[in-house]
Structures are given as structure tokens and as C-alpha cells.
Short mmCIF file of C-alpha atoms in Angstrom, two decimals:
data_model
loop_
_atom_site.label_atom_id
_atom_site.label_comp_id
_atom_site.label_asym_id
_atom_site.label_seq_id
_atom_site.Cartn_x
_atom_site.Cartn_y
_atom_site.Cartn_z
CA UNK A 1 45.97 41.56 107.49
CA UNK A 2 48.97 40.25 105.61
CA UNK A 3 50.23 36.84 106.80
CA UNK A 4 53.69 36.65 108.33
CA UNK A 5 54.21 32.93 108.86
CA UNK A 6 57.78 31.77 108.38
CA UNK A 7 60.57 29.74 109.91
CA UNK A 8 60.71 31.88 113.03
CA UNK A 9 56.98 31.64 113.70
CA UNK A 10 56.94 27.87 113.05
CA UNK A 11 59.93 27.31 115.31
CA UNK A 12 58.34 29.40 118.03
CA UNK A 13 55.08 27.46 117.72
CA UNK A 14 56.97 24.17 117.99
CA UNK A 15 58.76 25.40 121.09
CA UNK A 16 55.46 26.39 122.67
CA UNK A 17 53.95 22.99 121.92
CA UNK A 18 56.99 21.14 123.32
CA UNK A 19 56.95 23.31 126.43
CA UNK A 20 53.28 22.57 126.90
CA UNK A 21 53.83 18.83 126.49
CA UNK A 22 56.76 18.65 128.91
CA UNK A 23 55.26 20.81 131.65
CA UNK A 24 53.85 18.84 134.53
CA UNK A 25 52.11 21.44 136.61
CA UNK A 26 48.38 21.36 137.21
CA UNK A 27 48.15 24.78 135.60
CA UNK A 28 49.65 23.57 132.35
CA UNK A 29 47.52 20.44 132.43
CA UNK A 30 44.46 22.63 132.76
CA UNK A 31 45.61 24.76 129.78
CA UNK A 32 46.06 21.67 127.65
CA UNK A 33 42.61 20.43 128.53
CA UNK A 34 41.18 23.80 127.54
CA UNK A 35 42.64 23.53 124.06
CA UNK A 36 46.37 23.71 124.69
CA UNK A 37 48.75 26.45 123.66
CA UNK A 38 50.00 29.52 125.43
CA UNK A 39 48.06 32.70 126.10
CA UNK A 40 49.05 36.32 125.74
CA UNK A 41 47.14 38.92 127.73
CA UNK A 42 47.23 42.44 126.29
CA UNK A 43 45.92 45.55 127.99
CA UNK A 44 44.53 48.24 125.72
CA UNK A 45 42.05 51.07 125.72
CA UNK A 46 38.87 51.36 123.68
CA UNK A 47 40.42 53.44 120.89
CA UNK A 48 42.99 50.80 119.96
CA UNK A 49 41.24 47.55 120.82
CA UNK A 50 39.79 46.87 117.36
CA UNK A 51 43.11 47.52 115.62
CA UNK A 52 45.00 45.18 117.96
CA UNK A 53 42.29 42.56 117.44
CA UNK A 54 43.25 42.27 113.76
CA UNK A 55 46.89 41.52 114.59
CA UNK A 56 45.83 39.17 117.40
CA UNK A 57 43.62 37.14 115.04
CA UNK A 58 46.48 36.67 112.56
CA UNK A 59 48.77 35.68 115.42
CA UNK A 60 46.30 33.11 116.76
CA UNK A 61 45.81 31.62 113.29
CA UNK A 62 49.52 31.24 112.66
CA UNK A 63 50.82 30.13 116.09
CA UNK A 64 47.86 28.40 117.74
CA UNK A 65 48.32 30.62 120.77
CA UNK A 66 45.47 32.53 122.35
CA UNK A 67 45.40 36.31 122.67
CA UNK A 68 43.14 37.87 125.28
CA UNK A 69 42.53 41.63 125.09
CA UNK A 70 41.53 43.44 128.27
CA UNK A 71 40.06 46.91 127.79
CA UNK A 72 40.94 49.48 130.46
CA UNK A 73 40.80 53.23 130.84
CA UNK A 74 44.04 54.69 129.52
CA UNK A 75 44.41 56.79 132.69
CA UNK A 76 44.49 53.60 134.79
CA UNK A 77 46.97 51.60 132.74
CA UNK A 78 50.27 52.80 134.20
CA UNK A 79 49.38 52.49 137.87
CA UNK A 80 47.59 49.17 137.36
CA UNK A 81 50.54 47.79 135.40
CA UNK A 82 53.03 48.79 138.11
CA UNK A 83 50.79 47.33 140.81
CA UNK A 84 49.81 44.07 139.15
CA UNK A 85 52.86 42.90 137.22
CA UNK A 86 54.84 41.97 140.37
CA UNK A 87 51.91 39.87 141.62
CA UNK A 88 51.74 37.83 138.42
CA UNK A 89 48.29 39.25 137.63
CA UNK A 90 49.40 41.77 135.07
CA UNK A 91 49.37 41.41 131.27
CA UNK A 92 52.13 40.27 128.97
CA UNK A 93 51.85 43.49 126.95
CA UNK A 94 50.28 46.89 127.56
CA UNK A 95 49.81 49.98 125.43
CA UNK A 96 51.26 53.07 127.05
CA UNK A 97 52.97 56.45 126.73
CA UNK A 98 56.73 56.84 126.55
CA UNK A 99 56.94 59.20 129.52
CA UNK A 100 55.89 56.30 131.75
CA UNK A 101 59.14 54.53 130.95
CA UNK A 102 61.28 55.82 133.80
CA UNK A 103 58.70 54.81 136.39
CA UNK A 104 58.18 51.41 134.75
CA UNK A 105 61.93 50.69 134.69
CA UNK A 106 62.34 51.87 138.28
CA UNK A 107 59.53 49.52 139.33
CA UNK A 108 61.14 46.62 137.44
CA UNK A 109 57.97 45.81 135.52
CA UNK A 110 59.14 46.13 131.88
CA UNK A 111 61.58 44.13 129.79
CA UNK A 112 63.74 45.17 126.86
CA UNK A 113 62.74 44.25 123.32
CA UNK A 114 64.74 43.65 120.15
CA UNK A 115 63.24 44.91 116.90
CA UNK A 116 66.17 43.76 114.79
CA UNK A 117 65.95 45.08 111.23
CA UNK A 118 62.44 46.41 111.95
CA UNK A 119 63.99 49.28 113.91
CA UNK A 120 64.89 51.01 110.64
CA UNK A 121 61.19 51.27 109.77
CA UNK A 122 60.48 53.67 112.66
CA UNK A 123 61.15 57.37 113.11
CA UNK A 124 64.34 57.77 115.14
CA UNK A 125 62.70 60.12 117.64
CA UNK A 126 60.14 57.38 118.41
CA UNK A 127 62.88 54.83 119.12
CA UNK A 128 64.78 57.36 121.22
CA UNK A 129 61.64 58.00 123.27
CA UNK A 130 61.26 54.32 124.08
CA UNK A 131 64.97 53.95 124.97
CA UNK A 132 66.21 54.08 128.56
CA UNK A 133 69.90 53.73 129.49
CA UNK A 134 70.60 52.66 125.93
CA UNK A 135 68.01 49.85 125.93
CA UNK A 136 64.79 49.75 123.90
CA UNK A 137 61.75 48.94 126.05
CA UNK A 138 58.73 49.29 123.77
CA UNK A 139 57.48 49.08 120.22
CA UNK A 140 56.46 52.64 119.22
CA UNK A 141 53.48 53.36 117.04
CA UNK A 142 52.50 57.05 117.26
CA UNK A 143 53.92 60.53 117.75
CA UNK A 144 52.50 63.84 118.83
CA UNK A 145 54.05 67.26 119.10
CA UNK A 146 53.33 70.96 118.80
CA UNK A 147 54.10 73.23 115.86
CA UNK A 148 53.60 76.72 114.54
CA UNK A 149 50.01 77.23 113.37
CA UNK A 150 49.37 80.25 111.16
CA UNK A 151 46.40 81.99 109.58
CA UNK A 152 47.02 81.71 105.84
CA UNK A 153 44.61 84.52 104.99
CA UNK A 154 46.58 86.91 107.21
CA UNK A 155 50.23 85.87 106.78
CA UNK A 156 50.31 83.26 104.02
CA UNK A 157 51.42 79.65 104.29
CA UNK A 158 55.20 80.12 104.08
CA UNK A 159 57.10 79.11 107.20
CA UNK A 160 58.86 82.04 108.89
CA UNK A 161 62.61 81.48 109.02
CA UNK A 162 63.12 82.92 112.52
CA UNK A 163 61.22 84.38 115.46
CA UNK A 164 62.04 87.89 114.25
CA UNK A 165 60.78 87.05 110.76
CA UNK A 166 57.54 85.73 112.22
CA UNK A 167 57.00 88.79 114.41
CA UNK A 168 57.65 91.14 111.47
CA UNK A 169 55.06 89.33 109.35
CA UNK A 170 52.64 89.30 112.27
CA UNK A 171 52.98 93.03 112.79
CA UNK A 172 52.52 93.65 109.08
CA UNK A 173 49.21 91.74 109.24
CA UNK A 174 47.80 94.58 111.37
CA UNK A 175 46.16 92.29 113.92
CA UNK A 176 45.74 92.95 117.63
CA UNK A 177 48.80 90.82 118.36
CA UNK A 178 51.50 89.49 116.02
CA UNK A 179 51.68 86.18 117.89
CA UNK A 180 50.03 84.42 120.80
CA UNK A 181 51.18 81.51 122.96
CA UNK A 182 49.66 79.67 125.91
CA UNK A 183 51.57 80.26 129.14
CA UNK A 184 49.12 78.35 131.29
CA UNK A 185 48.07 81.73 132.59
CA UNK A 186 50.01 82.60 135.73
CA UNK A 187 51.19 78.98 136.06
CA UNK A 188 53.69 78.99 133.18
CA UNK A 189 53.92 76.35 130.48
CA UNK A 190 57.42 75.06 129.82
CA UNK A 191 56.02 72.37 127.55
CA UNK A 192 54.61 74.80 124.99
CA UNK A 193 57.63 77.11 125.28
CA UNK A 194 60.18 74.32 124.92
CA UNK A 195 60.85 74.62 121.18
CA UNK A 196 61.79 78.27 121.69
CA UNK A 197 63.97 77.35 124.69
CA UNK A 198 65.87 74.63 122.84
CA UNK A 199 66.62 77.08 120.03
CA UNK A 200 68.97 78.68 122.58
CA UNK A 201 70.68 75.34 123.24
CA UNK A 202 69.19 74.95 126.72
CA UNK A 203 67.64 71.45 127.02
CA UNK A 204 65.93 70.51 130.25
CA UNK A 205 68.24 67.48 130.66
CA UNK A 206 71.34 66.47 128.71
CA UNK A 207 71.06 63.44 126.42
CA UNK A 208 73.91 60.93 126.07
CA UNK A 209 75.25 59.39 122.86
CA UNK A 210 72.46 56.77 122.83
CA UNK A 211 69.74 59.41 123.00
CA UNK A 212 68.90 58.52 126.61
CA UNK A 213 68.44 61.37 129.06
CA UNK A 214 70.94 61.80 131.87
CA UNK A 215 70.10 63.51 135.14
CA UNK A 216 72.40 66.42 134.26
CA UNK A 217 70.35 69.62 134.04
CA UNK A 218 70.99 71.27 130.69
CA UNK A 219 69.17 74.57 131.30
CA UNK A 220 71.94 76.30 133.22
CA UNK A 221 74.84 78.39 132.04
CA UNK A 222 75.04 81.02 129.34
CA UNK A 223 72.51 79.36 127.02
CA UNK A 224 69.84 79.14 129.71
CA UNK A 225 70.49 82.73 130.73
CA UNK A 226 70.16 83.86 127.11
CA UNK A 227 66.77 82.19 126.86
CA UNK A 228 65.66 83.77 130.14
CA UNK A 229 66.73 87.21 128.90
CA UNK A 230 64.86 86.70 125.63
CA UNK A 231 61.78 85.59 127.58
CA UNK A 232 61.93 88.71 129.72
CA UNK A 233 62.41 90.92 126.68
CA UNK A 234 59.19 89.55 125.23
CA UNK A 235 57.24 89.67 128.48
CA UNK A 236 55.45 92.33 130.50
CA UNK A 237 58.40 94.75 130.66
CA UNK A 238 59.33 94.24 127.02
CA UNK A 239 57.39 93.72 123.82
CA UNK A 240 54.49 92.05 125.62
CA UNK A 241 54.23 89.38 122.92
CA UNK A 242 54.25 86.71 125.65
CA UNK A 243 51.78 87.23 128.49
CA UNK A 244 50.57 85.32 131.53
CA UNK A 245 47.07 86.60 130.81
CA UNK A 246 46.89 83.91 128.10
CA UNK A 247 45.85 80.39 129.03
CA UNK A 248 44.93 77.53 126.70
CA UNK A 249 41.38 78.69 125.95
CA UNK A 250 42.24 82.37 125.57
CA UNK A 251 45.11 81.44 123.26
CA UNK A 252 42.80 79.48 121.00
CA UNK A 253 40.14 82.19 121.04
CA UNK A 254 42.61 84.91 120.04
CA UNK A 255 43.90 82.85 117.15
CA UNK A 256 40.51 81.56 115.99
CA UNK A 257 39.05 85.11 116.00
CA UNK A 258 41.86 86.48 113.84
CA UNK A 259 43.34 88.66 116.58
CA UNK A 260 46.69 86.89 116.23
CA UNK A 261 47.99 85.31 113.00
CA UNK A 262 50.43 82.87 114.63
CA UNK A 263 50.30 80.50 117.59
CA UNK A 264 52.05 77.36 118.79
CA UNK A 265 49.69 74.46 119.32
CA UNK A 266 49.22 70.71 118.92
CA UNK A 267 46.98 68.78 116.53
CA UNK A 268 44.44 68.39 119.34
CA UNK A 269 43.64 72.11 119.02
CA UNK A 270 43.02 72.23 115.26
CA UNK A 271 39.29 71.57 115.70
CA UNK A 272 39.09 74.79 117.76
CA UNK A 273 40.19 76.70 114.66
CA UNK A 274 37.27 75.58 112.51
CA UNK A 275 36.69 78.09 109.73
CA UNK A 276 40.25 79.42 109.81
CA UNK A 277 42.46 78.70 106.81
CA UNK A 278 45.49 77.32 108.66
CA UNK A 279 48.96 76.15 107.73
CA UNK A 280 51.24 74.20 110.07
CA UNK A 281 55.01 74.59 110.05
CA UNK A 282 57.99 73.86 112.32
CA UNK A 283 58.51 76.31 115.18
CA UNK A 284 60.89 79.13 114.14
CA UNK A 285 64.17 79.58 115.95
CA UNK A 286 64.46 82.41 118.45
CA UNK A 287 68.01 81.64 119.61
CA UNK A 288 69.81 80.63 116.44
CA UNK A 289 69.66 76.85 116.90
CA UNK A 290 66.86 74.59 115.59
CA UNK A 291 63.68 74.69 117.66
CA UNK A 292 63.16 71.19 119.07
CA UNK A 293 59.76 70.79 120.74
CA UNK A 294 58.88 67.86 122.95
CA UNK A 295 57.61 64.78 121.16
CA UNK A 296 55.26 62.36 122.90
CA UNK A 297 55.29 58.73 121.77
CA UNK A 298 52.90 55.88 122.42
CA UNK A 299 53.66 52.21 122.00
CA UNK A 300 53.55 48.74 123.49
CA UNK A 301 55.48 47.58 126.54
CA UNK A 302 56.54 44.01 127.37
CA UNK A 303 56.07 42.87 130.97
CA UNK A 304 59.20 41.74 132.80
CA UNK A 305 57.09 38.98 134.40
CA UNK A 306 55.58 37.61 131.19
CA UNK A 307 55.44 33.82 131.28
CA UNK A 308 55.55 33.84 127.49
CA UNK A 309 58.19 36.47 126.79
CA UNK A 310 59.39 34.95 123.50
CA UNK A 311 55.83 34.69 122.28
CA UNK A 312 55.13 38.28 123.31
CA UNK A 313 58.30 39.48 121.57
CA UNK A 314 57.19 37.67 118.40
CA UNK A 315 53.77 39.34 118.56
CA UNK A 316 55.27 42.79 119.03
CA UNK A 317 57.91 42.50 116.33
CA UNK A 318 56.17 40.52 113.59
CA UNK A 319 52.49 41.31 114.11
CA UNK A 320 52.28 44.83 115.57
CA UNK A 321 55.58 45.80 113.96
CA UNK A 322 54.20 45.74 110.41
CA UNK A 323 52.87 48.41 108.10
CA UNK A 324 49.43 46.76 108.07
CA UNK A 325 49.16 46.76 111.86
CA UNK A 326 50.55 50.28 112.15
CA UNK A 327 48.02 51.46 109.56
CA UNK A 328 45.17 49.83 111.47
CA UNK A 329 46.30 51.59 114.64
CA UNK A 330 46.44 54.92 112.79
CA UNK A 331 42.96 54.44 111.35
CA UNK A 332 41.58 53.55 114.79
CA UNK A 333 43.12 56.57 116.50
CA UNK A 334 44.64 59.04 114.01
CA UNK A 335 47.90 60.18 115.55
CA UNK A 336 51.11 60.79 113.62
CA UNK A 337 52.46 57.31 112.79
CA UNK A 338 55.88 56.30 114.10
CA UNK A 339 56.25 54.00 111.06
CA UNK A 340 58.20 56.18 108.62
CA UNK A 341 56.57 55.25 105.31
CA UNK A 342 53.12 55.59 106.84
CA UNK A 343 54.02 59.00 108.30
CA UNK A 344 55.10 60.04 104.81
CA UNK A 345 51.84 58.73 103.36
CA UNK A 346 49.55 60.60 105.76
CA UNK A 347 51.64 63.72 105.16
CA UNK A 348 49.69 64.14 101.93
CA UNK A 349 47.44 66.18 104.25
CA UNK A 350 49.33 69.48 104.64
CA UNK A 351 48.28 69.99 108.26
CA UNK A 352 49.52 66.54 109.22
CA UNK A 353 52.67 67.16 107.18
CA UNK A 354 53.39 70.25 109.27
CA UNK A 355 53.18 68.34 112.52
CA UNK A 356 55.32 65.51 111.07
CA UNK A 357 57.98 68.05 110.08
CA UNK A 358 57.90 69.56 113.56
CA UNK A 359 58.21 66.09 115.14
CA UNK A 360 61.27 65.34 113.01
CA UNK A 361 62.93 68.39 114.57
CA UNK A 362 61.78 67.42 118.05
CA UNK A 363 63.13 65.46 121.00
CA UNK A 364 61.35 62.99 123.26
CA UNK A 365 59.95 64.46 126.44
CA UNK A 366 62.22 63.04 129.18
CA UNK A 367 60.87 59.82 130.66
CA UNK A 368 63.32 59.67 133.55
CA UNK A 369 61.70 59.84 137.03
CA UNK A 370 63.58 63.08 137.72
CA UNK A 371 61.37 64.90 135.21
CA UNK A 372 58.63 64.90 137.83
CA UNK A 373 60.72 67.34 139.90
CA UNK A 374 61.08 69.80 137.04
CA UNK A 375 57.66 71.06 136.10
CA UNK A 376 56.64 73.22 139.08
CA UNK A 377 59.99 75.00 139.42
CA UNK A 378 60.44 75.43 135.67
CA UNK A 379 56.93 76.68 134.94
CA UNK A 380 56.97 79.08 137.87
CA UNK A 381 60.32 80.60 136.86
CA UNK A 382 59.06 81.23 133.33
CA UNK A 383 55.87 82.88 134.60
CA UNK A 384 57.87 85.11 136.98
CA UNK A 385 60.24 86.20 134.21
CA UNK A 386 57.35 86.95 131.83
CA UNK A 387 55.79 89.04 134.60
CA UNK A 388 58.91 91.15 135.06
CA UNK A 389 61.24 89.37 137.50
CA UNK A 390 64.95 89.66 136.77
CA UNK A 391 65.53 87.02 134.09
CA UNK A 392 69.03 85.82 134.94
CA UNK A 393 68.72 85.62 138.72
CA UNK A 394 65.25 84.05 138.54
CA UNK A 395 66.41 81.45 136.04
CA UNK A 396 69.62 80.61 137.89
CA UNK A 397 67.71 80.23 141.16
CA UNK A 398 65.36 77.80 139.46
CA UNK A 399 68.27 75.76 138.08
CA UNK A 400 70.01 75.69 141.46
CA UNK A 401 66.82 74.66 143.26
CA UNK A 402 66.24 71.90 140.71
CA UNK A 403 69.78 70.56 141.00
CA UNK A 404 69.47 70.61 144.80
CA UNK A 405 66.15 68.74 144.62
CA UNK A 406 67.61 66.10 142.30
CA UNK A 407 70.55 65.50 144.63
CA UNK A 408 68.04 64.82 147.41
#
């Protein structure tokens, strides 16, 4: 790990020492007796613990502070953080997903951070994902998204320019289907379909000038209706290219067996295509605008109740916010890096490069609490339209019901 000691770190260390000397509480006296210095508590999961340990060791060596890592199940982190931070028992920093942000802000358990010049080192979509009401709340480190996956032996590696181009090439391949996509079966899957939806200019929520999501539903109007009509035209009563008989497993089986030369999937599914010569490209546009799939981001949050907020900010910015630390995190848990030069480096692998390219086109999945009200209505409307319901009326009913729900 490269050393980062400098004026800022030395000044911070001096401030910590002075604070420790001037404090008169029994708690601080006890800390001094135990070796002095402040302590940072960081929550992590098993996958990232070793990588964070490297940065923590450098931080301890250079500041004299202590870093304690607490390993937890990732599934427990958000609820435990919300429950324990207000009691003073929570950590100073926790790893977490960006779509927790709205709930964390609403609970008052996270603080803003300032990356300064370091912000330019990160992919913009990663910073946008960790931004709420124009304020940055976490240091990002990884991205994930979906992309077009294609069977090179059947349709080549070239990215299709549009949906129609892709379908034409798929039909020419002579396979059972030209394309397959997971609809969650009868449930509907707005997440997987989102890149195609945004190509019609129909985002789930409108973003403001800072990249933050507003609570204004963006799926209504002529653009949303156009997507709904396209969805119906490719459903049961149309081409049949999109079907609610296809869930996640069936989708992967159809592609892996060569019965469909194209699918839309995430990097987590690539192992299911073992033996298939695949290429990964951005999702083609169906509606004339760029296809912008959801991007998920993971990073590190700062507790609003941290007793050592300056120290925690220093650790995030100058110890986790470095290429060395970001590389260690990537090697521990290989997700697309949010650090731009590292993302470019790992893009030497063509499959990774395809997902990186798709992520650059993408948008953060909304982290506002209102997103929780969207999924059931949205998924169900898509499934109904695919199955033959009137596209425009079904879609507009969904939008109206969602707007009514959001108004309470």
C-alpha cells in the first residue's frame, strides 16, 4: 500500500492528540490508558474485509489511530446501521449499496462527505448514485449493470445498432428465437427491461440538474405510452419476442443452449453461459434514444453520529479513495471499479469492457424512498401488457396509481 502521509494527515493527527489530552471524561481517560488515540469502527462483509484491512493498517501507521473492522452479513448491514447509529453503538463507516441512501438519509444516520479533487477520479454515474438532494453521501468503489450478451458463433461480436437491427440478425441466425429476455415470468421485470424503456425517453423518476432523483414520475405521457405500445407489439399478441413464460432460469437456459443468440443479462449470469463464445455490448435502442440501464453502486457511508468524523473523512478520502485501495477492493470482490483508470485497466477483458460500456450509458437506480412504491405496480403493468392487455390504458392506469400512492 502506497503511503499517503502529508501535511493534512499530520495536522489531523496533532488535532486528535490535542483533543485526547484536553478531554476530561472517564471514557477518554480510559482510551489514553489503553494506548491513546482515537478509534474508527468500520462495518464490512467477508468479501471486502481483507482489502479494507490493508488501508486500515496504513492509516494506523500514519495517524496513530486505531481501526477496528467488524464483519457482518451484507444483508444485515442496512437495518443494523439504521437501528444502531442513533444509539451511539453503530460504526463510524459502513460498506453499503447506493439504493440504501434514501432510507439512510430519511433516518438521519449518514453524513455528507467531501472528496475534493478526488471526485474527478470516479465514474460520474457512481458519484451520481451516491448523491442525494445534491449532496454526496458516500465514497463509491464498484458498479454493476446489465448489458446485451450475444452468441458470437451465431451472430458475431459486433454490437447491433438498434433493436430492429438486433432482431434482424437474430432471425437470420435461424435459431428458435431471435432474442430472449427475463420478464420474471408472470411477475414482470422492470429492472431488466429498463434500458429498452429509457430508449423511449420514459425514466421511472425525473432527475434534476444535480443528477438527484425527484419524486416526479417520468414514465407518463407520450413517451411512456410509446414504450407501452412497443412492449405490446412484441408481446403475446405481437411478435412474441417478449414472453412471460420466461423467467431468469429459463432465459439463461435458452441462451446457453443456443436457442436464442441475444439476451440482456448482468455479469453475475456469465458463469451460466460456460462453453458459449459470448460478446457483451451496450443494450441497443428500441425507441430512438440511448438505452440507459440501471446501474448499481457500492461504496462506504459515513455515520452522522461518528465521534471522529474528521478522522473518518480522512480515511475515506485519502486511504480508501486511492487507486491502490480501489484495486485491492476489486481484487477481493471483482466488480466493475468506480475508479475510472482502474475500470479502463480491467476493460482489457472484452466481457468486462462490455459491461463497463453499458454502465457508462446507464443511470443510477433511484435511491429515494419512493422507489419502494414503484416495483409492484410497474412490474405488473409490464406483465399485463406483454400478455395482451391494452398497452396505453394499462400503462396510464399504472402511472396514475403510482402518482396517487406517492401523494399518500
